[in-house]
Each structure stands twice: as structure tokens, then as C-alpha cells.
CSV table of C-alpha atoms and ligand atoms in Angstrom, one decimal:
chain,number,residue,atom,x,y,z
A,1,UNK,CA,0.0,0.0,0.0
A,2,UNK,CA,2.6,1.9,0.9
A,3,UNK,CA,6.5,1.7,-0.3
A,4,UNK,CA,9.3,4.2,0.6
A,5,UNK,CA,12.3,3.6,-1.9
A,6,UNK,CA,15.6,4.9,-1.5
A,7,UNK,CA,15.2,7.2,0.9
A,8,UNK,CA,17.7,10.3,1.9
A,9,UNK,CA,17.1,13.1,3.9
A,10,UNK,CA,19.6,15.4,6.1
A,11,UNK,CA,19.4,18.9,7.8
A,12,UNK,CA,22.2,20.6,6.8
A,13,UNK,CA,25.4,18.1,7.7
A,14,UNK,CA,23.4,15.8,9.5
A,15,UNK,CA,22.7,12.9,7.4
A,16,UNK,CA,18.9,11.8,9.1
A,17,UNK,CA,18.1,9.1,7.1
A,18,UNK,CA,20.0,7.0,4.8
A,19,UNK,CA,18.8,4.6,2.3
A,20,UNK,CA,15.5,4.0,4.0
A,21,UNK,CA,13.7,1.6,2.1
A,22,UNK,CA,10.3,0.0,3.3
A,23,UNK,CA,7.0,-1.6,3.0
A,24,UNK,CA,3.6,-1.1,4.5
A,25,UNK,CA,1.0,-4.2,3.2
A,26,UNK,CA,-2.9,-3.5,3.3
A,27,UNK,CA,-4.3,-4.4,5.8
A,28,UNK,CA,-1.8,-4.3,8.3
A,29,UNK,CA,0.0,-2.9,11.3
A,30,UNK,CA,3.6,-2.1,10.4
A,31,UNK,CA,6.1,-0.8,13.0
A,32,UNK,CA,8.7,1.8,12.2
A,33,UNK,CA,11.2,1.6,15.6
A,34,UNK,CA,14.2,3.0,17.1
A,35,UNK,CA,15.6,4.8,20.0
A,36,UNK,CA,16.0,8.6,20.3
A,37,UNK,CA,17.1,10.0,16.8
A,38,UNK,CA,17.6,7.1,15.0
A,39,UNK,CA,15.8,8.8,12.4
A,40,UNK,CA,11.9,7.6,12.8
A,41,UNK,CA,10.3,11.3,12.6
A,42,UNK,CA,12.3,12.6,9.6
A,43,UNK,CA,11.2,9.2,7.9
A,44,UNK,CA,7.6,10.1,8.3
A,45,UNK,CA,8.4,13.8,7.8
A,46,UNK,CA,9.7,12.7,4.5
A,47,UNK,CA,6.4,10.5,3.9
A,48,UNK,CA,4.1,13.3,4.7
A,49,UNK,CA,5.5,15.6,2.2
A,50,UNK,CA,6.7,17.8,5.6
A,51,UNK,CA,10.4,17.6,4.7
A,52,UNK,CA,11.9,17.7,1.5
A,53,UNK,CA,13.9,14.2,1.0
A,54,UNK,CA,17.5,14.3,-0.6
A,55,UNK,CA,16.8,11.3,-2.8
A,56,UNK,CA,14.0,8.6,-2.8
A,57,UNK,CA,10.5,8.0,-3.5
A,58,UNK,CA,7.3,7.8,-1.5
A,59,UNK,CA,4.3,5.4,-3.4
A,60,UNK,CA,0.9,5.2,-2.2
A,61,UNK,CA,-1.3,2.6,-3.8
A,62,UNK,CA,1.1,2.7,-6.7
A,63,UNK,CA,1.2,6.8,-7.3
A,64,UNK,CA,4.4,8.8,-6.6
A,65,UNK,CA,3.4,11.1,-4.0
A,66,UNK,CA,7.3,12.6,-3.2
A,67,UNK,CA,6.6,16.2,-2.0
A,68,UNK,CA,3.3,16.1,-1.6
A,69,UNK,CA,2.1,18.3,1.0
A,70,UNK,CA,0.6,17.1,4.3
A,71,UNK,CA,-3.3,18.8,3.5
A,72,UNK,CA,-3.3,17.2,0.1
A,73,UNK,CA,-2.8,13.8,1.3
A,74,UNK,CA,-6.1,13.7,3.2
A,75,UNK,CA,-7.9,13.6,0.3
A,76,UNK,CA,-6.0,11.3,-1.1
A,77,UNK,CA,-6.7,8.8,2.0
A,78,UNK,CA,-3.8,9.0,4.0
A,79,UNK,CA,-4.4,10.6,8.1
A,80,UNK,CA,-1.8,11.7,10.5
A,81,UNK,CA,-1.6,11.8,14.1
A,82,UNK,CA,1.7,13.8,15.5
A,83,UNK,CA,3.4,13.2,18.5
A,84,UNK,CA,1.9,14.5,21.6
A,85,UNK,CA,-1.8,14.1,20.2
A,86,UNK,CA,-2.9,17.8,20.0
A,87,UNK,CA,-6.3,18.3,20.6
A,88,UNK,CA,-8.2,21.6,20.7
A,89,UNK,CA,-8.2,21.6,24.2
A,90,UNK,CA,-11.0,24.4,24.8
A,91,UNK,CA,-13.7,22.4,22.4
A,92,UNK,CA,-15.5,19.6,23.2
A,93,UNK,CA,-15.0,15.9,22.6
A,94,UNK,CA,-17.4,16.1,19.6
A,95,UNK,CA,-16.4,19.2,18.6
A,96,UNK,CA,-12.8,17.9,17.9
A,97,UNK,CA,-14.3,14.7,16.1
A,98,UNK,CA,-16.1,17.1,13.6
A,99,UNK,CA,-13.2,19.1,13.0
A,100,UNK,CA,-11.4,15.9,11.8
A,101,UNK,CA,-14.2,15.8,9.2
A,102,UNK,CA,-13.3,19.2,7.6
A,103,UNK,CA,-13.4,17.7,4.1
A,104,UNK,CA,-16.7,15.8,4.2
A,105,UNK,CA,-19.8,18.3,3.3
A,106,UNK,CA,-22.0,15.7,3.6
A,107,UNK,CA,-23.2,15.4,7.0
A,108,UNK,CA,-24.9,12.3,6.5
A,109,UNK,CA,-21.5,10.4,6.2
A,110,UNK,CA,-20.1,12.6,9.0
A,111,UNK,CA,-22.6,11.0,11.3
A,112,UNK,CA,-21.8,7.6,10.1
A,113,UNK,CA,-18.0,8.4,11.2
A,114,UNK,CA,-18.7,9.8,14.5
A,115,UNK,CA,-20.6,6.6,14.9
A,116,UNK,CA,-18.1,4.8,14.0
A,117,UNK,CA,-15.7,6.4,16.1
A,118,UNK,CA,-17.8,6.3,19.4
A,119,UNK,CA,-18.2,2.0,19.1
A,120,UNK,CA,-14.4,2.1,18.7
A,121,UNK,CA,-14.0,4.0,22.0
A,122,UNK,CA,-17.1,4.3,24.0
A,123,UNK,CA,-15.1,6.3,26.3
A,124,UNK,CA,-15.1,9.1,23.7
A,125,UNK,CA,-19.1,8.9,23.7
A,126,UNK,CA,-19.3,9.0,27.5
A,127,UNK,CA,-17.1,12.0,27.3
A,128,UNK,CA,-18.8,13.7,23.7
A,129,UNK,CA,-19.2,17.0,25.8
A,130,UNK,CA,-16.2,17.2,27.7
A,131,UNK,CA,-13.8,20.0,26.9
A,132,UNK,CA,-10.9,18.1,25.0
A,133,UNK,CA,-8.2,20.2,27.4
A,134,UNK,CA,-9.1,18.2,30.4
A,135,UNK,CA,-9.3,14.7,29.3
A,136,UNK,CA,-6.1,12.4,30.6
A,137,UNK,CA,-3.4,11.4,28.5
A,138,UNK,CA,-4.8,8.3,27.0
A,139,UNK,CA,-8.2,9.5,26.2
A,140,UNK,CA,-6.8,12.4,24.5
A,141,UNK,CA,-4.9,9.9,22.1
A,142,UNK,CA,-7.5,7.9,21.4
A,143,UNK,CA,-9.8,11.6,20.8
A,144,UNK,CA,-6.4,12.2,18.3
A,145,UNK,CA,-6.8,8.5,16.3
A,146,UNK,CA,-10.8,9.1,16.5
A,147,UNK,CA,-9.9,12.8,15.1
A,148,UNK,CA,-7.9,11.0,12.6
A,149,UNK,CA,-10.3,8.3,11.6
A,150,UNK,CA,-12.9,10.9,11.0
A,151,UNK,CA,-11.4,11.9,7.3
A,152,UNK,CA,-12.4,7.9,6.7
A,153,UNK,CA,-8.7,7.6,5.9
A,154,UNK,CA,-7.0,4.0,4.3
A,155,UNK,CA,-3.7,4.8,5.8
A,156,UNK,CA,-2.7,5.8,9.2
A,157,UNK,CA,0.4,7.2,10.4
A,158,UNK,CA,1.1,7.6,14.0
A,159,UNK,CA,4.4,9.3,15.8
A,160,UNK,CA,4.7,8.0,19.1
A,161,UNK,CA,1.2,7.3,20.5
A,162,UNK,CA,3.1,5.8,23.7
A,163,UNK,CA,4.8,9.3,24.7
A,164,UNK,CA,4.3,10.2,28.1
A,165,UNK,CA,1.8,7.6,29.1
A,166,UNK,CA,1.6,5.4,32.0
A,167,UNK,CA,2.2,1.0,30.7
A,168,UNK,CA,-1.3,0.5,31.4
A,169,UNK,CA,-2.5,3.2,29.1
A,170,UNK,CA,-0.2,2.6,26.4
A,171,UNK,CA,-1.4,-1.0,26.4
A,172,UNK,CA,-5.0,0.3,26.2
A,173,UNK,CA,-3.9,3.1,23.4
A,174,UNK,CA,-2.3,0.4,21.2
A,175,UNK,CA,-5.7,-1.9,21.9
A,176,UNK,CA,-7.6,0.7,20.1
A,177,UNK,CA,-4.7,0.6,17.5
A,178,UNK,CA,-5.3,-3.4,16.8
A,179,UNK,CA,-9.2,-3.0,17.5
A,180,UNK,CA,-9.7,-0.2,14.6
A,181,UNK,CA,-6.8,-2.3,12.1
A,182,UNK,CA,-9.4,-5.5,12.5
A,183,UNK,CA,-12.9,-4.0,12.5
A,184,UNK,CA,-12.2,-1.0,10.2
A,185,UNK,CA,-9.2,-2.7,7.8
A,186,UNK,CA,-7.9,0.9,8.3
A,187,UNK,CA,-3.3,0.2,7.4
A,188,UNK,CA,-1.4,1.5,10.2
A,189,UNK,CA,2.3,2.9,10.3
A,190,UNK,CA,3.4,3.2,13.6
A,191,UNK,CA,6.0,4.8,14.4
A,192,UNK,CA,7.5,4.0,18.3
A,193,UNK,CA,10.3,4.0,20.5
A,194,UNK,CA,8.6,1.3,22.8
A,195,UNK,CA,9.7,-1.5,21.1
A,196,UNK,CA,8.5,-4.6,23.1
A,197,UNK,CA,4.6,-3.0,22.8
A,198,UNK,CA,4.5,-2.2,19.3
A,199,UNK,CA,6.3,-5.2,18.2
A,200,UNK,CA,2.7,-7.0,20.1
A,201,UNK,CA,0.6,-4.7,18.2
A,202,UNK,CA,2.6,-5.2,14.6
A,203,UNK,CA,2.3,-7.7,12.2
A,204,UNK,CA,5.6,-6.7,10.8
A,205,UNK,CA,8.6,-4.6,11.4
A,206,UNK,CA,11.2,-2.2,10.9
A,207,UNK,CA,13.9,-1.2,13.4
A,208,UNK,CA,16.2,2.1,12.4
A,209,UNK,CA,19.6,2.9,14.1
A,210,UNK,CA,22.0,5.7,13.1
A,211,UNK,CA,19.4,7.0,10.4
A,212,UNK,CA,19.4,3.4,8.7
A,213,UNK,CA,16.9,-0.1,8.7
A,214,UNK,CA,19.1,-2.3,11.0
A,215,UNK,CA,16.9,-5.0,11.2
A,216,UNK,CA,13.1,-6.2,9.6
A,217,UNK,CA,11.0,-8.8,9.4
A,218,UNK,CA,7.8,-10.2,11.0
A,219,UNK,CA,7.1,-8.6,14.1
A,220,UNK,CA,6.5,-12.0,16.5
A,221,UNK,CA,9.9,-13.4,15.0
A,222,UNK,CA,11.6,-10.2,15.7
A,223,UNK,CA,10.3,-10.2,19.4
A,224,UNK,CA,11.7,-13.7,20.1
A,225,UNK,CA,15.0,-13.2,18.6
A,226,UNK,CA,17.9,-12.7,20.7
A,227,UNK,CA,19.3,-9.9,18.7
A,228,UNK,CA,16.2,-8.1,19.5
A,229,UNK,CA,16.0,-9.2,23.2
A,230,UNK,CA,19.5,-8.5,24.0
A,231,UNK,CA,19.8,-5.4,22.1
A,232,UNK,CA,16.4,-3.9,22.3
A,233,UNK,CA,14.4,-5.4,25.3
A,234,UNK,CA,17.4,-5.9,27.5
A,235,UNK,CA,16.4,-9.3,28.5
B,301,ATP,P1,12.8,10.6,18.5
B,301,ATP,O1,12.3,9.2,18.8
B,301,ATP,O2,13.7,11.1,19.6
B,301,ATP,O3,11.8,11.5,18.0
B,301,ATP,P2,13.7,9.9,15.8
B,301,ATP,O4,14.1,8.5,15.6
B,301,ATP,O5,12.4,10.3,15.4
B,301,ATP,O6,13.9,10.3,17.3
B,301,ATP,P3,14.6,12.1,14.2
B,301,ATP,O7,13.8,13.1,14.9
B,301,ATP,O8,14.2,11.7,12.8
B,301,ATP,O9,14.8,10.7,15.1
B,301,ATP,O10,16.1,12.6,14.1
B,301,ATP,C1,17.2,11.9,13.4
B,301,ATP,C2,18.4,12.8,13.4
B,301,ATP,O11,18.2,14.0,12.7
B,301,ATP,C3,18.8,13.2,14.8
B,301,ATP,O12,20.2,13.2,14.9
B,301,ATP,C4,18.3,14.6,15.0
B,301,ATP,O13,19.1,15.4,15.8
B,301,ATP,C5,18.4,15.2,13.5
B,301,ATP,N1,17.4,16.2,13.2
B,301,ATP,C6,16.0,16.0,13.3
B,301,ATP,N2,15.4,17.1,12.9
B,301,ATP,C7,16.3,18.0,12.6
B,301,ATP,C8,16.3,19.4,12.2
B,301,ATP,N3,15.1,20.0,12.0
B,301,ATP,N4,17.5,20.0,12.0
B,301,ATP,C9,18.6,19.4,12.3
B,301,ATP,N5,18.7,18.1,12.6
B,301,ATP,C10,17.6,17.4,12.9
């Protein structure tokens, strides 16, 4: 669904990414990890049209979308969710959800989204009046993937959902993740530095170091490996 070729990007000197290549299959939840600067963000920077790549291509659903900028790929199908889940913290729940819909004019399919959105997390429902500013952590990332969800998008990129939250949140965040990848067949690209989670949540995987794909391959395989377990999970 999505394939990144050949991809180079650097800021000044700093070489960020180099020769990034990598596959996201329909359907599924692929993993993009690493520690601290291994070069995750500027990879989905790059993808997002956000910053301008060196060298390489970006294809989604077989079209070259290299450059394209972040608002035009919503249309296209493709829904973001940055790091940190920004909300409009001084609207409410349902406000928020709406303003994920900005592109849809009809308001019948807007209500079929919201609706979609609240079985996914009932908590959001309960909460539909709530000023977005004073939910918790985790509800205000699930409120940013419901946000997401409501520009019915096929591909979803997430940075970090895990930042800042306590386990038992993060485990209930990345729930949501697997629940909407089986019952809406929505693709996910997450993109994590909490490796032994996401490799739970992922069908498959790709592990960056130094700006470079170290290590890929099916997500359970990689968890039991002892490369990955000595290097990444310190066990
Ligand atoms: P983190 O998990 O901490 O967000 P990351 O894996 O997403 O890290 P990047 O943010 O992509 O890593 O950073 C990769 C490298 O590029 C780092 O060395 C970082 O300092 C550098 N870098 C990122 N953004 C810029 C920028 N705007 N200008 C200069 N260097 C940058």
C-alpha cells in the first residue's frame, strides 16, 4: 500500500536518514522503531511531504506522492496523528471529532464516522461533551486516532502514540490501534520507540539505528530473537 524507496534526507550536515527503504502491506499494522534519533520522525516527515527528501520515492497505492504536502494527502486517503496528540483543548469531545471531518460536506457520512468512532472507543461517547483540554493522557490519544479516523482515511500514520503515558495506558492506546486495524481494515504505520509493545501490536517490522533499517522482518519473529531481546528489550 505503501512503499518508501531509497530514501535520503539530512538537515544541513546531519545525514537523518539514509537509504530508508520500506513496505507497508494493506491491511496491516507495520512498525517503524528505534531509539532517540535514530531517524523515525524525519522518515515520516519525509512521507508526509513535511520535509523535502534528498533522494527517494514515496508510493501510495502505486502513485508517486514525493513532495506532496501534508493537507493534500487527506484527500487522497492518507491521516496523520503527530506526536503529543494535539487536541483543541478548549472544544469539546465532539467538537474535535467534527473538525477531523473538515473535508466531508456531507453530513450524513459525517454521522456515520462519529458513529463509528464512538463503538471504537465508548469512552469518547461518554465524554462527547467534555472540553478536549481536560481529558487524561490516554483518552486524548484515542480523541487524536478518533480525530484521525474521522477523514475515513486507508492509511494511518502515528508518531509516538506511547509518549508520556503510563504501561497501562499505552497498552489500552495500542488496543484501540489493533481493534480499529481488525474492524475497520484501516493500514497502520506506527512509528515508536517502545519496542517490546509495538512489536505486540505489529504484524511486521522495521527497526532504524543511526538513520538506517538495521533489522526487519515479522514482528512475532523479531520479538523472540535474541538480537532483538538482548539489544532492544534488554532481556
Ligand atoms: P525521536 O524518537 O527522539 O523522535 P527519531 O528516531 O524520530 O527520534 P529524528 O527526529 O528523525 O529521530 O532525528 C534523526 C536525526 O536528525 C537526529 O540526529 C536529529 O538530531 C536530527 N534532526 C532531526 N530534525 C532536525 C532538524 N530539523 N534540524 C537538524 N537536525 C535534525
Amino acid at each position: 500500500m505503501l512503499k518508501i524507496e531509497g530514501l535520503h534526507v539530512s538537515y544541513g550536515g546531519v545525514q537523518a536518514v539514509q537509504d530508508v527503504s520500506l513496505e507497508v502491506r494493506p491491511g496491516e499494522i507495520t512498525a517503524l522503531l528505534g531509539a532517540n534519533g535514530a531517524g523515525k520522525s524525519s522518515t515520516l516527515m519525509a512521507i508526509i511531504g513535511a520535509v523535502k527528501p534528498k533522494s527517494g520515492r514515496v508510493i501510495f497505492e502505486g502513485r508517486d506522492i514525493t513532495g506532496t504536502p501534508p493537507e493534500k494527502l487527506v484527500a487522497q486517503g492518507i491521516a496523520m496523528i503527530p506526536e503529543g496528540a494535539r487536541v483543541f483543548a478548549r472544544q469539546p469531545v465532539e467538537q474535535n471529532l467534527r473538525l477531523g471531518a473538515y473535508t466531508v460536506r456531507d453530513e450524513s457520512v459525517c454521522r456515520q464516522r462519529l458513529e463509528h468512532v464512538y463503538r471504537l472507543f465508548p469512552r469518547l461517547q461518554e465524554r462527547r461533551e467534555q472540553l478536549a483540554g481536560t481529558m487524561s493522557g490516554g483518552e486524548r490519544q484515542m480523541l487524536a486516532i478518533g480525530r484521525a479516523l474521522m477523514s475515513g482515511p486507508r492509511l494511518l500514520l502515528i508518531d509516538e502514540p506511547s509518549l508520556g503515558l503510563s504501561p497501562l495506558l499505552v497498552e489500552q492506546v495500542f488496543d484501540a490501534l489493533i481493534e480499529l486495524n481488525r474492524q475497520s481494515a484501516v493500514t497502520v504505520l506506527l512509528v515508536e520507540q517502545n519496542m517490546a509493545q509495538a512489536l505486540e501490536a505489529a504484524k511486521r517490522a522495521y527497526v532504524m539505528q543511526s538513520g538506517r533499517i538495521a533489522l526487519s522482518g515479522d514482528a512475532a519473529e523479531l520479538a523472540a530473537s535474541d538480537e532483538v531481546r538482548k539489544a532492544y528489550l534488554g532481556m
